[in-house]
């Protein structure tokens, strides 16, 4: 059984739990961004904006719209996070255990219960926001793991088959497991209260604040460094560091700012350097991780389309020190590549700024500003000195330099993962197996699925604009005369970011996305238009342009009319158009589309069976189907020189087809040896790199005219010699 992500992630990769946590965060991203923007709007450092809001909504405008948005986002963030993480964990479980799937929704509901019982009962609502994230993650991961184990225990499964409600049996089967899970967590909660007099949530918070209770850290530089380190470590694991440590910021660093102001008023030197203003202004530039430096580094050095786009979107909120989009989106959170600079940059900036102030190069920031004040401006305003702004510029450059190599490493890793996903997608597209939903790739919940969805979305758009979409034509040559008798049109799509997308992938995503009929008609129309141009340029009327029909196009009862319409639109004659259908599709005796192929054949369009020989259908079938030509599968024609069995099979096919007046074309002919052998077996029509790779329309025309002129000349010379 293929395990999720095995192929996609390097050895050090995050395991599924980490990925589920990150995906859980991603689910919450709309709320995170809404909350961050609401905070920004309530704290926008623009007096004019404040006045306008006051004029419009009265003096209490801050408790209006933006406060409500905050309430619905940051105010309850732990709950959707628990749901998101649990849901993703169960998706992974279900992929690995397809025979025993568990409802992700039900597991999420159970995890939600398990989380809430860990909160303080008298102030539950005060702990379901950002402050609850840490315990929320712990609770969801452990509760889901426990729940999944319990669900598998036979004695706990209550089997009730209720008619009419499809999900009822599973609901009952999981009932006891859910009950036990929530009870276990409630007991843990009770145990904590008995032991420490606190809820689990409060105990964890106390634990996090523990290091700061010692005098050792009362020197503000030491406290500052520990604070910066721990908050960033929290952030790295997806915890809102600034929120988790909010009481600390308040008790320690805001108090230090206050003490400095008091000292200043008394004409005394300010006792502290590391204060809340110091950290906000010189360290948290652009938000946690001094992420404005990261954004700059990406814009300077990254070639990854996604990262650059993310940076461009993030730069505007980043100027106001809001950085959730880049932290979650890039992502920085839980991404081992960024762990080092994400800790190193703010720590370095803390030290550098401390030194600059201690050495008297920059005045202490003595003015309390909103944390949303943009960098450089905040330095100037808070220190009343150009030096403050200059120190921020210096920090920005330094931080950017530290981030640069990591941005490059991240680029490289993304590139490799993208390539791996592209390879895997091609492999899946070429394979004939489909998932339970009948799709090959579009509904996969891994990176291959994500890539397929992006491609499908953009391919659908490309069909409207025609951007990057075109056909190439591979000539079919009569080996006896050297004359080009036709060409196969092959779809091509050059994606602006991923480059050329292989044809099997184009077809697979169009089938999965259910727009294969539209694509098929686009291809047919394009091939007919090209055929008309070739006709005008003097190509003979018996030159056939073929296109491939996917099995799903044959579900379209109107197909014969559409093909005829296309022929008429381009003023072509029927023999100029050929249709290729793969063997398994064309020779299925029970298929409803047989009538459709017959009517196309009756109308005079030639039907060619593609990839013949490996579809395991009996040769005898050929008699019963409307077939004009047959293309020997690449496996056979590649093997013809090395395998006697392949040669025998080809000889049999050729004999039978001669009797049935079916033309035989050998594909994938790449060398003279193959050609000689195939000639000897009675097969004389070829398509393959030996003659030509697929060509643009113009090159195809030039090739055919040149080859046919040479054949004409040879024939004339032979006739002259004979007479
Ligand atoms: P196919 O119909 O068997 O097309 C032949 C494929 O083999 C083409 O790949 C062609 O470029 C490649 N080929 C031809 N000669 C040689 C050779 O000598 N050596 C090697 N190594 N390869 C050779 P392509 O264009 O990637 O197409 C792959 C498949 O995608 C096609 O297989 C066909 O099944 C499908 N396809 C392509 N275009 C369309 C389309 O417009 N509609 C549909 N429904 N399917 C298409
Ligand atoms: Ca074909
Ligand atoms: Ca083929």
XYZ file of C-alpha atoms and ligand atoms in Angstrom:
771
model
C 0.000 0.000 0.000
C 1.423 3.338 -0.991
C 1.872 5.604 1.989
C 1.006 9.229 1.855
C 3.854 11.672 1.182
C 6.541 8.977 1.101
C 7.631 9.935 -2.366
C 7.189 13.653 -1.934
C 9.062 14.600 1.191
C 12.774 14.366 1.836
C 14.135 12.156 4.609
C 13.961 14.822 7.265
C 10.389 15.518 6.336
C 7.650 16.331 8.734
C 5.733 13.298 9.711
C 2.037 13.042 9.200
C 1.197 14.512 12.597
C 3.176 17.645 11.880
C 1.630 17.904 8.454
C -1.827 17.448 9.891
C -1.141 20.220 12.387
C 0.042 22.499 9.625
C -2.938 21.633 7.455
C -5.172 22.291 10.446
C -3.651 25.767 10.643
C -4.147 26.264 6.942
C -7.828 25.457 7.300
C -8.019 28.339 9.758
C -6.120 30.779 7.573
C -9.219 32.747 6.481
C -10.065 33.350 10.133
C -6.452 34.153 11.013
C -6.196 36.754 8.275
C -9.624 38.202 9.057
C -8.627 38.489 12.713
C -5.265 40.060 11.894
C -6.859 42.626 9.606
C -9.503 43.433 12.231
C -6.720 44.041 14.764
C -4.914 46.217 12.240
C -8.016 48.277 11.516
C -8.642 48.804 15.202
C -5.021 49.902 15.715
C -4.160 51.600 12.448
C -1.532 54.227 13.248
C -3.352 56.933 11.283
C -5.041 59.649 13.366
C -7.160 60.638 10.357
C -8.564 57.124 10.137
C -9.419 57.154 13.837
C -11.206 60.466 13.460
C -13.141 59.273 10.438
C -14.206 56.105 12.249
C -15.244 58.093 15.280
C -17.261 60.451 13.102
C -18.933 57.579 11.302
C -19.572 55.099 14.114
C -19.318 57.150 17.320
C -16.739 57.067 20.112
C -17.154 53.296 20.651
C -16.312 52.374 17.057
C -13.580 50.021 18.221
C -16.111 47.695 19.790
C -18.113 47.562 16.547
C -17.417 45.713 13.312
C -13.737 44.907 13.857
C -14.302 43.727 17.408
C -16.989 41.364 16.125
C -14.674 40.032 13.436
C -12.030 39.481 16.094
C -14.600 37.666 18.227
C -15.400 35.320 15.338
C -11.764 34.698 14.461
C -8.958 35.081 17.017
C -11.587 34.984 19.765
C -12.468 31.336 19.020
C -9.490 30.223 16.962
C -8.686 27.127 19.048
C -11.973 25.463 18.124
C -11.619 25.419 14.314
C -7.955 24.560 14.804
C -8.862 21.448 16.796
C -11.372 20.499 14.100
C -8.910 21.177 11.260
C -6.095 19.144 12.806
C -8.355 16.237 13.752
C -9.952 16.167 10.321
C -6.568 16.028 8.600
C -5.245 13.339 10.936
C -8.220 11.136 10.098
C -7.802 11.747 6.367
C -4.266 10.382 6.643
C -5.533 7.440 8.680
C -8.175 6.695 6.048
C -5.653 6.765 3.237
C -3.499 4.283 5.062
C -6.477 2.124 6.099
C -8.839 2.275 3.127
C -10.775 -0.764 4.363
C -11.507 0.722 7.782
C -12.239 4.398 7.208
C -13.394 6.566 10.098
C -15.583 9.642 9.719
C -13.251 12.667 9.941
C -16.175 14.831 11.013
C -17.017 12.553 13.904
C -13.414 12.334 15.074
C -13.255 16.150 14.984
C -16.372 16.428 17.101
C -14.931 14.015 19.658
C -11.621 15.920 19.708
C -13.533 19.143 20.249
C -15.168 17.630 23.308
C -11.812 16.354 24.549
C -10.312 19.836 24.213
C -13.115 21.718 25.933
C -12.979 19.514 29.037
C -9.388 20.693 29.566
C -10.408 24.358 29.866
C -11.153 26.201 33.127
C -14.904 25.655 33.724
C -15.551 29.170 35.021
C -13.872 30.949 32.096
C -14.189 28.619 29.167
C -14.888 31.360 26.638
C -11.750 33.217 27.678
C -9.632 30.221 26.644
C -10.937 29.143 23.272
C -9.159 31.940 21.418
C -5.489 32.134 20.484
C -4.516 31.388 24.085
C -5.951 27.901 23.744
C -3.951 26.890 20.686
C -1.205 25.004 22.463
C -3.545 22.806 24.477
C -5.828 22.593 21.422
C -3.058 21.014 19.341
C -2.084 18.607 22.123
C -5.713 17.664 22.712
C -6.592 17.115 19.047
C -3.543 14.981 18.298
C -3.850 12.804 21.405
C -7.654 12.577 21.337
C -7.746 11.544 17.678
C -5.023 8.945 18.182
C -6.869 7.509 21.178
C -10.191 7.614 19.348
C -8.795 5.817 16.294
C -7.359 3.098 18.509
C -10.620 2.661 20.357
C -12.671 2.567 17.165
C -10.643 -0.468 16.080
C -11.427 -2.348 19.310
C -14.113 -4.922 18.458
C -15.886 -4.990 21.838
C -16.441 -1.230 21.641
C -18.193 -1.419 18.291
C -21.956 -1.195 18.574
C -23.275 -2.635 15.316
C -26.682 -1.263 14.482
C -27.920 -1.231 10.921
C -30.415 1.488 10.528
C -32.289 1.705 7.268
C -32.324 4.884 5.299
C -29.498 6.667 7.092
C -26.260 5.733 5.408
C -23.968 7.153 8.059
C -25.908 5.799 11.025
C -24.097 2.439 11.293
C -20.735 4.155 11.526
C -22.058 6.659 14.030
C -23.125 3.840 16.316
C -19.936 1.869 15.740
C -17.908 4.853 16.964
C -20.230 5.765 19.794
C -18.432 3.954 22.597
C -15.000 5.057 21.338
C -16.108 8.691 21.429
C -17.605 8.310 24.854
C -14.458 6.748 26.280
C -12.196 9.362 24.650
C -14.068 12.316 26.100
C -14.273 10.604 29.497
C -10.523 9.980 29.546
C -9.843 13.643 28.826
C -12.369 14.773 31.420
C -10.594 12.569 33.971
C -7.258 14.154 33.047
C -8.831 17.574 33.534
C -10.172 16.516 36.892
C -6.796 15.062 37.887
C -5.026 18.365 37.097
C -7.500 20.299 39.179
C -7.077 17.927 42.090
C -3.280 18.020 41.841
C -2.548 21.683 40.950
C -5.846 23.458 41.537
C -5.749 24.537 37.894
C -7.223 23.367 34.627
C -4.892 21.728 32.094
C -5.025 24.910 30.060
C -3.933 27.090 32.991
C -1.278 24.588 34.065
C 0.310 24.620 30.624
C 0.356 28.391 30.666
C 1.990 28.447 34.072
C 4.587 26.027 32.788
C 5.382 28.295 29.853
C 5.782 31.324 32.125
C 7.898 29.370 34.596
C 11.382 30.411 33.338
C 10.550 34.061 33.845
C 9.740 33.657 37.501
C 13.434 33.561 38.397
C 15.498 36.603 39.205
C 18.142 35.283 36.859
C 16.056 36.716 34.053
C 15.264 39.990 35.683
C 18.142 41.623 33.850
C 16.185 42.852 30.903
C 18.610 41.709 28.200
C 18.505 38.153 29.543
C 14.721 38.268 29.825
C 14.485 39.797 26.372
C 16.580 37.056 24.800
C 14.682 34.255 26.514
C 11.395 35.912 25.648
C 12.327 36.343 21.990
C 13.583 32.776 21.817
C 10.568 31.172 23.459
C 7.921 33.238 21.669
C 9.516 32.394 18.336
C 9.776 28.747 19.198
C 6.052 28.877 19.985
C 5.372 30.636 16.713
C 7.373 28.040 14.877
C 5.070 25.354 16.228
C 2.110 27.420 15.164
C 1.367 28.948 18.531
C 0.622 32.615 18.635
C 3.739 33.413 20.695
C 2.793 37.006 21.420
C -0.606 35.910 22.707
C 0.617 32.987 24.750
C 3.030 35.317 26.522
C 0.731 38.272 26.689
C 0.723 38.419 30.528
C 4.517 38.344 30.504
C 4.781 41.132 27.964
C 2.458 43.109 30.124
C 4.085 42.414 33.511
C 7.680 42.633 32.359
C 8.278 44.609 29.204
C 5.396 47.088 29.270
C 6.256 47.677 32.946
C 9.845 48.400 31.902
C 8.631 50.962 29.359
C 6.600 52.538 32.144
C 9.560 52.568 34.553
C 11.687 54.298 31.920
C 9.026 56.999 31.481
C 8.844 57.578 35.242
C 12.643 57.834 35.482
C 12.709 60.234 32.573
C 10.087 62.450 34.228
C 12.277 62.580 37.332
C 15.298 63.511 35.253
C 16.963 60.162 35.968
C 18.557 57.846 33.380
C 16.176 55.203 32.038
C 16.922 51.898 33.788
C 15.938 49.478 31.025
C 16.908 49.025 27.411
C 14.816 45.987 26.506
C 11.240 47.173 26.829
C 8.013 46.496 24.946
C 8.710 49.444 22.641
C 12.275 48.204 22.051
C 11.035 44.758 21.014
C 8.142 46.040 18.891
C 10.297 48.564 17.069
C 13.692 46.931 16.582
C 12.981 43.189 16.733
C 9.416 42.399 15.662
C 9.801 44.315 12.411
C 7.033 43.054 10.143
C 5.851 40.779 12.949
C 7.362 37.690 14.575
C 10.573 36.403 13.002
C 11.323 39.981 11.862
C 9.454 38.742 8.845
C 9.776 41.940 6.827
C 13.396 40.740 6.360
C 12.107 37.389 5.136
C 9.779 39.083 2.657
C 12.642 41.220 1.362
C 14.874 38.149 1.029
C 12.182 36.321 -0.945
C 11.634 39.262 -3.269
C 15.389 39.526 -3.859
C 16.387 35.885 -4.203
C 13.463 33.537 -4.711
C 12.609 32.159 -8.131
C 9.673 30.189 -6.820
C 6.494 31.569 -8.303
C 4.365 30.658 -5.270
C 6.797 32.148 -2.745
C 7.114 35.384 -4.679
C 3.371 35.695 -4.943
C 2.996 34.995 -1.252
C 5.602 37.668 -0.481
C 3.860 40.222 -2.676
C 0.520 39.572 -0.992
C 2.141 39.708 2.447
C 4.105 42.893 2.005
C 1.190 45.302 2.588
C 0.021 43.782 5.898
C 3.710 43.140 6.715
C 4.354 46.884 6.686
C 1.915 47.059 9.581
C 3.659 44.154 11.306
C 0.978 41.590 10.444
C 2.579 38.470 9.067
C 0.183 35.540 9.399
C -0.125 35.128 5.632
C 3.565 34.508 5.085
C 4.059 32.486 8.275
C 1.284 30.048 7.400
C 1.350 30.378 3.657
C 5.029 30.093 2.762
C 4.985 28.238 5.162
C 7.455 29.185 7.876
C 5.523 27.424 10.606
C 6.662 23.827 11.103
C 9.060 24.177 8.198
C 12.486 22.932 9.366
C 14.293 25.012 6.731
C 13.176 28.238 8.350
C 13.632 27.224 11.989
C 17.198 28.558 12.191
C 16.732 32.015 10.628
C 13.333 32.427 12.249
C 15.063 32.199 15.643
C 18.418 33.652 14.642
C 17.217 36.878 13.033
C 15.158 38.224 15.961
C 17.827 37.135 18.440
C 20.571 38.850 16.448
C 18.485 41.985 16.079
C 17.838 42.011 19.836
C 21.583 41.910 20.532
C 22.547 44.399 17.826
C 19.891 46.900 18.876
C 20.814 46.466 22.544
C 24.450 47.209 21.725
C 23.584 50.203 19.550
C 21.630 51.738 22.406
C 24.110 50.761 25.105
C 26.935 52.347 23.071
C 24.869 55.508 22.766
C 24.582 55.310 18.983
C 20.798 55.303 19.143
C 18.561 56.903 21.774
C 16.196 54.727 23.796
C 12.697 54.530 22.340
C 10.683 56.480 24.898
C 7.442 57.032 23.025
C 4.823 54.261 23.257
C 3.519 53.549 19.755
C 0.847 51.222 18.414
C 2.531 47.935 17.452
C 1.077 48.379 13.970
C 3.287 51.392 13.215
C 5.389 50.554 10.132
C 9.149 49.960 10.519
C 11.500 52.936 9.981
C 8.610 55.300 10.762
C 8.310 53.668 14.195
C 12.068 54.038 14.782
C 11.989 57.730 13.916
C 8.902 58.458 15.977
C 9.783 56.428 19.062
C 13.354 57.709 19.421
C 12.747 61.218 18.076
C 15.960 60.630 16.150
C 17.121 59.692 12.673
C 19.381 57.155 14.374
C 16.296 55.144 15.375
C 15.206 54.860 11.733
C 18.769 54.085 10.640
C 19.095 51.288 13.168
C 15.908 49.766 11.731
C 17.325 50.026 8.214
C 20.517 48.346 9.409
C 18.498 45.597 11.113
C 16.451 45.111 7.989
C 19.532 44.625 5.826
C 21.171 42.338 8.390
C 18.037 40.225 8.825
C 17.553 39.978 5.071
C 21.131 38.713 4.664
C 20.576 36.027 7.272
C 17.368 34.897 5.570
C 18.806 34.851 2.029
C 20.578 31.447 2.023
C 17.576 29.803 3.661
C 15.238 31.231 1.039
C 17.474 29.628 -1.585
C 17.473 26.262 0.198
C 13.704 26.447 0.500
C 13.464 27.234 -3.217
C 15.570 24.204 -4.021
C 13.508 21.899 -1.841
C 10.272 23.230 -3.294
C 11.634 22.671 -6.767
C 12.536 19.081 -5.993
C 9.179 18.400 -4.394
C 7.411 19.968 -7.326
C 9.380 17.808 -9.732
C 8.604 14.720 -7.666
C 4.910 15.627 -7.722
C 5.072 16.179 -11.498
C 6.743 12.801 -12.000
C 4.194 11.093 -9.812
C 1.329 12.809 -11.611
C 2.652 11.613 -14.955
C 2.982 8.099 -13.602
C -0.612 8.177 -12.344
C -1.851 9.680 -15.609
C -0.225 6.928 -17.664
C -1.632 4.268 -15.379
C -5.134 3.033 -16.013
C -6.197 2.643 -12.384
C -8.692 5.107 -10.959
C -9.646 5.840 -7.350
C -12.981 4.937 -5.744
C -14.562 8.101 -7.127
C -13.602 7.148 -10.677
C -10.902 9.820 -10.827
C -7.202 9.304 -11.361
C -5.675 12.288 -9.642
C -7.970 15.261 -9.089
C -9.395 14.149 -5.751
C -6.132 13.025 -4.133
C -5.458 14.882 -0.914
C -1.699 14.989 -1.354
C 0.648 17.224 -3.320
C -0.075 15.337 -6.532
C -3.775 16.097 -6.106
C -3.000 19.733 -5.335
C -0.846 19.991 -8.466
C -3.529 18.266 -10.547
C -6.180 20.686 -9.274
C -4.077 23.740 -10.088
C -3.391 22.373 -13.561
C -7.031 21.426 -14.188
C -8.207 24.855 -13.139
C -5.727 26.600 -15.407
C -6.237 24.225 -18.324
C -9.939 25.001 -18.300
C -9.086 28.692 -18.446
C -6.479 28.068 -21.164
C -9.127 26.422 -23.338
C -11.024 29.698 -23.378
C -8.064 31.920 -24.093
C -6.048 29.355 -26.080
C -2.995 30.471 -24.096
C -0.165 27.924 -24.198
C -2.415 25.301 -25.799
C -1.572 23.996 -29.268
C -1.176 20.859 -31.351
C 1.851 19.119 -32.759
C 1.657 16.687 -35.634
C 3.628 13.504 -36.059
C 3.948 12.284 -39.656
C 2.943 8.808 -40.755
C 5.115 7.559 -43.578
C 4.766 4.783 -46.129
C 8.173 3.141 -45.773
C 8.075 1.708 -49.316
C 7.719 5.038 -51.097
C 8.866 7.519 -48.464
C 5.577 9.342 -48.946
C 3.889 11.038 -45.952
C 0.335 9.714 -45.866
C -1.006 11.443 -42.813
C -0.299 12.970 -39.440
C -1.463 12.422 -35.885
C -2.424 15.559 -33.991
C -1.148 15.532 -30.404
C -2.246 18.029 -27.807
C 0.401 20.252 -26.200
C 0.196 22.681 -23.311
C 3.005 24.928 -22.177
C 2.256 26.120 -18.649
C 3.729 29.454 -17.630
C 5.240 28.037 -14.428
C 5.505 24.264 -14.872
C 6.647 24.309 -18.492
C 5.369 21.717 -20.983
C 2.706 19.482 -19.408
C 2.862 15.906 -20.777
C -0.093 14.890 -22.950
C -1.199 12.000 -20.695
C -1.452 14.467 -17.789
C -3.497 16.891 -19.898
C -5.882 14.084 -20.772
C -6.105 12.674 -17.229
C -6.942 16.019 -15.634
C -9.454 16.830 -18.374
C -11.155 13.485 -17.801
C -11.135 13.927 -14.036
C -12.306 17.510 -14.377
C -15.023 16.398 -16.800
C -14.053 18.814 -19.536
C -12.483 16.216 -21.811
C -15.299 16.629 -24.347
C -14.585 20.334 -24.609
C -10.868 19.668 -24.936
C -11.500 16.930 -27.496
C -13.574 19.289 -29.621
C -10.936 21.998 -29.264
C -8.320 19.535 -30.531
C -10.525 18.385 -33.404
C -11.304 21.931 -34.419
C -7.653 22.950 -34.259
C -6.577 19.895 -36.306
C -9.264 20.604 -38.924
C -8.255 24.258 -39.182
C -4.644 23.198 -39.694
C -5.696 20.579 -42.232
C -7.538 23.300 -44.151
C -4.384 25.465 -44.163
C -2.350 22.509 -45.471
C -4.954 21.933 -48.149
C -4.666 25.550 -49.242
C -0.874 25.145 -49.303
C -1.178 22.267 -51.750
C -1.132 19.132 -49.641
C -2.860 16.220 -51.424
C -6.514 15.470 -50.558
C -5.806 11.900 -49.428
C -3.529 13.138 -46.643
C -5.272 12.248 -43.377
C -5.058 14.155 -40.132
C -6.010 12.014 -37.144
C -6.911 12.991 -33.620
C -7.196 10.850 -30.507
C -10.576 10.288 -28.904
C -10.670 9.584 -25.188
C -13.084 6.911 -23.953
C -15.169 9.569 -22.235
C -15.691 11.461 -25.470
C -17.545 8.409 -26.726
C -20.242 8.937 -24.093
C -21.317 11.939 -26.090
C -24.172 10.799 -28.340
C -23.809 13.915 -30.489
C -20.187 13.198 -31.339
C -20.815 12.151 -35.003
C -22.756 15.369 -35.647
C -20.045 17.440 -33.974
C -17.294 15.834 -36.054
C -19.321 16.372 -39.229
C -19.980 19.974 -38.234
C -16.269 20.577 -37.702
C -15.488 19.042 -41.101
C -18.051 21.335 -42.747
C -16.882 24.429 -40.869
C -13.419 23.989 -42.331
C -14.595 22.835 -45.778
C -12.759 19.527 -45.565
C -13.658 16.221 -47.166
C -14.410 13.262 -44.890
C -11.324 11.163 -45.760
C -9.124 14.037 -44.561
C -10.142 13.282 -40.955
C -9.254 10.197 -38.931
C -10.126 9.252 -35.367
C -7.943 7.134 -33.063
C -9.463 5.132 -30.221
C -7.473 2.841 -27.934
C -7.937 -0.887 -28.237
C -9.660 -1.488 -24.902
C -12.260 1.143 -25.788
C -12.723 0.355 -29.470
C -13.045 -3.402 -29.172
C -15.323 -3.698 -26.176
C -18.233 -5.751 -27.539
C -20.628 -4.671 -24.793
C -19.896 -0.981 -24.896
C -22.818 1.334 -25.651
C -20.562 3.509 -27.820
C -20.194 0.869 -30.545
C -23.176 2.329 -32.351
C -21.485 5.706 -32.221
C -18.245 4.405 -33.737
C -20.272 2.616 -36.416
C -22.075 5.764 -37.413
C -18.795 7.693 -37.609
C -17.417 4.886 -39.771
C -20.563 4.849 -41.935
C -20.175 8.592 -42.450
C -16.742 7.882 -43.940
C -14.432 8.919 -41.112
C -11.674 6.390 -40.670
C -11.473 4.785 -37.257
C -8.065 3.678 -36.125
C -7.391 1.379 -33.184
C -4.556 2.798 -31.134
C -2.048 0.814 -29.070
C -3.240 -2.484 -30.489
C -1.838 -5.742 -29.182
C -1.654 -5.224 -25.442
C -5.324 -4.753 -24.643
C -5.831 -8.510 -24.476
C -8.761 -8.482 -26.842
C -9.025 -11.368 -29.253
C -7.885 -10.754 -32.802
C -11.133 -12.289 -34.014
C -13.000 -9.292 -32.631
C -11.513 -7.176 -35.395
C -14.016 -8.717 -37.797
C -16.968 -7.248 -35.932
C -15.867 -3.692 -35.588
C -15.806 -0.776 -38.012
C -12.051 -0.318 -38.247
C -10.012 1.265 -41.064
C -6.580 0.992 -39.559
C -4.726 -0.333 -36.588
C -1.667 0.970 -34.772
C 0.592 -1.666 -33.293
C 1.337 -1.021 -29.657
C 4.712 0.493 -28.834
C 5.675 -2.488 -26.657
C 5.410 -4.793 -29.657
C 7.104 -2.542 -32.183
C 9.948 -1.671 -29.820
C 10.533 -5.369 -29.126
C 10.295 -6.504 -32.715
C 14.035 -6.796 -33.193
C 14.747 -8.559 -29.914
C 11.737 -10.762 -29.282
C 10.596 -13.526 -31.586
C 7.241 -13.599 -29.819
C 6.596 -9.926 -30.585
C 7.589 -10.518 -34.198
C 5.195 -13.490 -34.386
C 2.332 -11.442 -32.906
C 2.962 -8.654 -35.415
C 3.067 -11.135 -38.310
C -0.291 -12.581 -37.204
C -1.850 -9.128 -36.875
C -0.562 -8.129 -40.314
C -1.936 -11.297 -41.944
C -5.360 -10.926 -40.429
C -5.532 -7.219 -41.272
C -4.561 -7.903 -44.858
C -7.556 -10.266 -45.122
C -9.857 -7.730 -43.481
C -8.480 -4.811 -45.524
C -7.317 -3.003 -42.428
C -4.184 -0.868 -42.679
C -1.434 -1.519 -40.134
C 0.743 1.289 -38.789
C 3.726 0.603 -36.563
C 4.333 3.301 -33.956
C 7.511 4.130 -32.067
C 9.857 3.167 -34.885
C 13.165 4.649 -33.869
C 15.827 2.868 -35.952
C 16.564 1.234 -39.295
C 16.742 -2.226 -37.781
C 13.128 -1.953 -36.612
C 12.045 -0.719 -40.032
C 13.756 -3.598 -41.827
C 12.242 -6.165 -39.525
C 8.765 -4.649 -39.827
C 9.028 -4.522 -43.625
C 9.932 -8.200 -43.591
C 6.844 -8.911 -41.477
C 4.656 -7.124 -44.031
C 4.142 -3.866 -42.152
C 5.029 -0.813 -44.231
C 3.377 2.203 -42.569
C 5.379 3.889 -39.855
C 5.182 6.588 -37.277
C 8.069 7.346 -34.967
C 11.212 9.281 -34.195
C 13.071 7.481 -37.006
C 11.132 9.660 -39.411
C 10.231 12.587 -37.252
C 9.186 13.661 -33.769
C 5.881 15.541 -33.512
C 6.217 18.882 -35.363
C 4.497 22.248 -35.402
C 1.814 22.684 -38.080
C 4.145 24.664 -40.353
C 7.033 22.232 -39.963
C 4.706 19.307 -40.575
C 3.537 20.882 -43.848
C 7.098 21.592 -44.949
C 8.142 18.033 -44.042
C 5.253 16.467 -45.972
C 5.786 18.659 -49.054
C 9.520 17.948 -49.062
C 9.174 14.184 -48.511
C 6.394 13.863 -51.093
C 8.259 15.938 -53.687
C 11.267 13.655 -53.221
C 9.016 10.585 -53.567
C 7.499 12.064 -56.749
C 10.973 12.696 -58.147
C 12.038 9.137 -57.345
C 8.919 7.737 -59.004
C 9.456 9.894 -62.096
C 13.063 8.753 -62.335
C 12.014 5.117 -61.964
C 9.347 5.489 -64.641
C 11.892 7.145 -66.943
C 14.314 4.302 -66.288
C 11.584 1.715 -67.045
C 10.621 3.286 -70.377
P -0.425 7.965 -28.527
O -1.708 8.274 -29.216
O 0.058 6.560 -28.545
O 0.639 8.966 -29.128
C 1.955 8.628 -29.381
C 2.862 9.156 -28.333
O 4.148 8.601 -28.506
C 3.079 10.651 -28.401
O 3.335 11.065 -27.068
C 4.332 10.785 -29.224
O 5.024 11.977 -29.004
C 5.130 9.594 -28.745
N 6.040 9.069 -29.754
C 5.832 8.994 -31.082
N 6.858 8.381 -31.693
C 7.743 8.037 -30.738
C 9.003 7.351 -30.758
O 9.532 6.938 -31.778
N 9.630 7.157 -29.581
C 9.074 7.595 -28.414
N 9.756 7.369 -27.262
N 7.891 8.249 -28.353
C 7.224 8.466 -29.514
P 2.488 12.198 -26.407
O 2.292 13.305 -27.358
O 3.110 12.458 -25.111
O 1.081 11.547 -26.214
C 0.871 10.556 -25.280
C -0.542 10.053 -25.319
O -1.459 11.076 -24.926
C -0.987 9.682 -26.722
O -0.526 8.409 -26.995
C -2.486 9.760 -26.588
O -2.995 8.586 -26.003
C -2.671 10.888 -25.624
N -3.015 12.102 -26.364
C -2.200 13.004 -26.945
N -2.912 13.999 -27.524
C -4.215 13.698 -27.303
C -5.467 14.336 -27.635
O -5.514 15.374 -28.278
N -6.613 13.727 -27.218
C -6.603 12.558 -26.510
N -7.767 12.026 -26.149
N -5.452 11.938 -26.184
C -4.272 12.499 -26.568
Ca -2.807 7.967 -30.906
Ca -0.429 4.913 -29.788
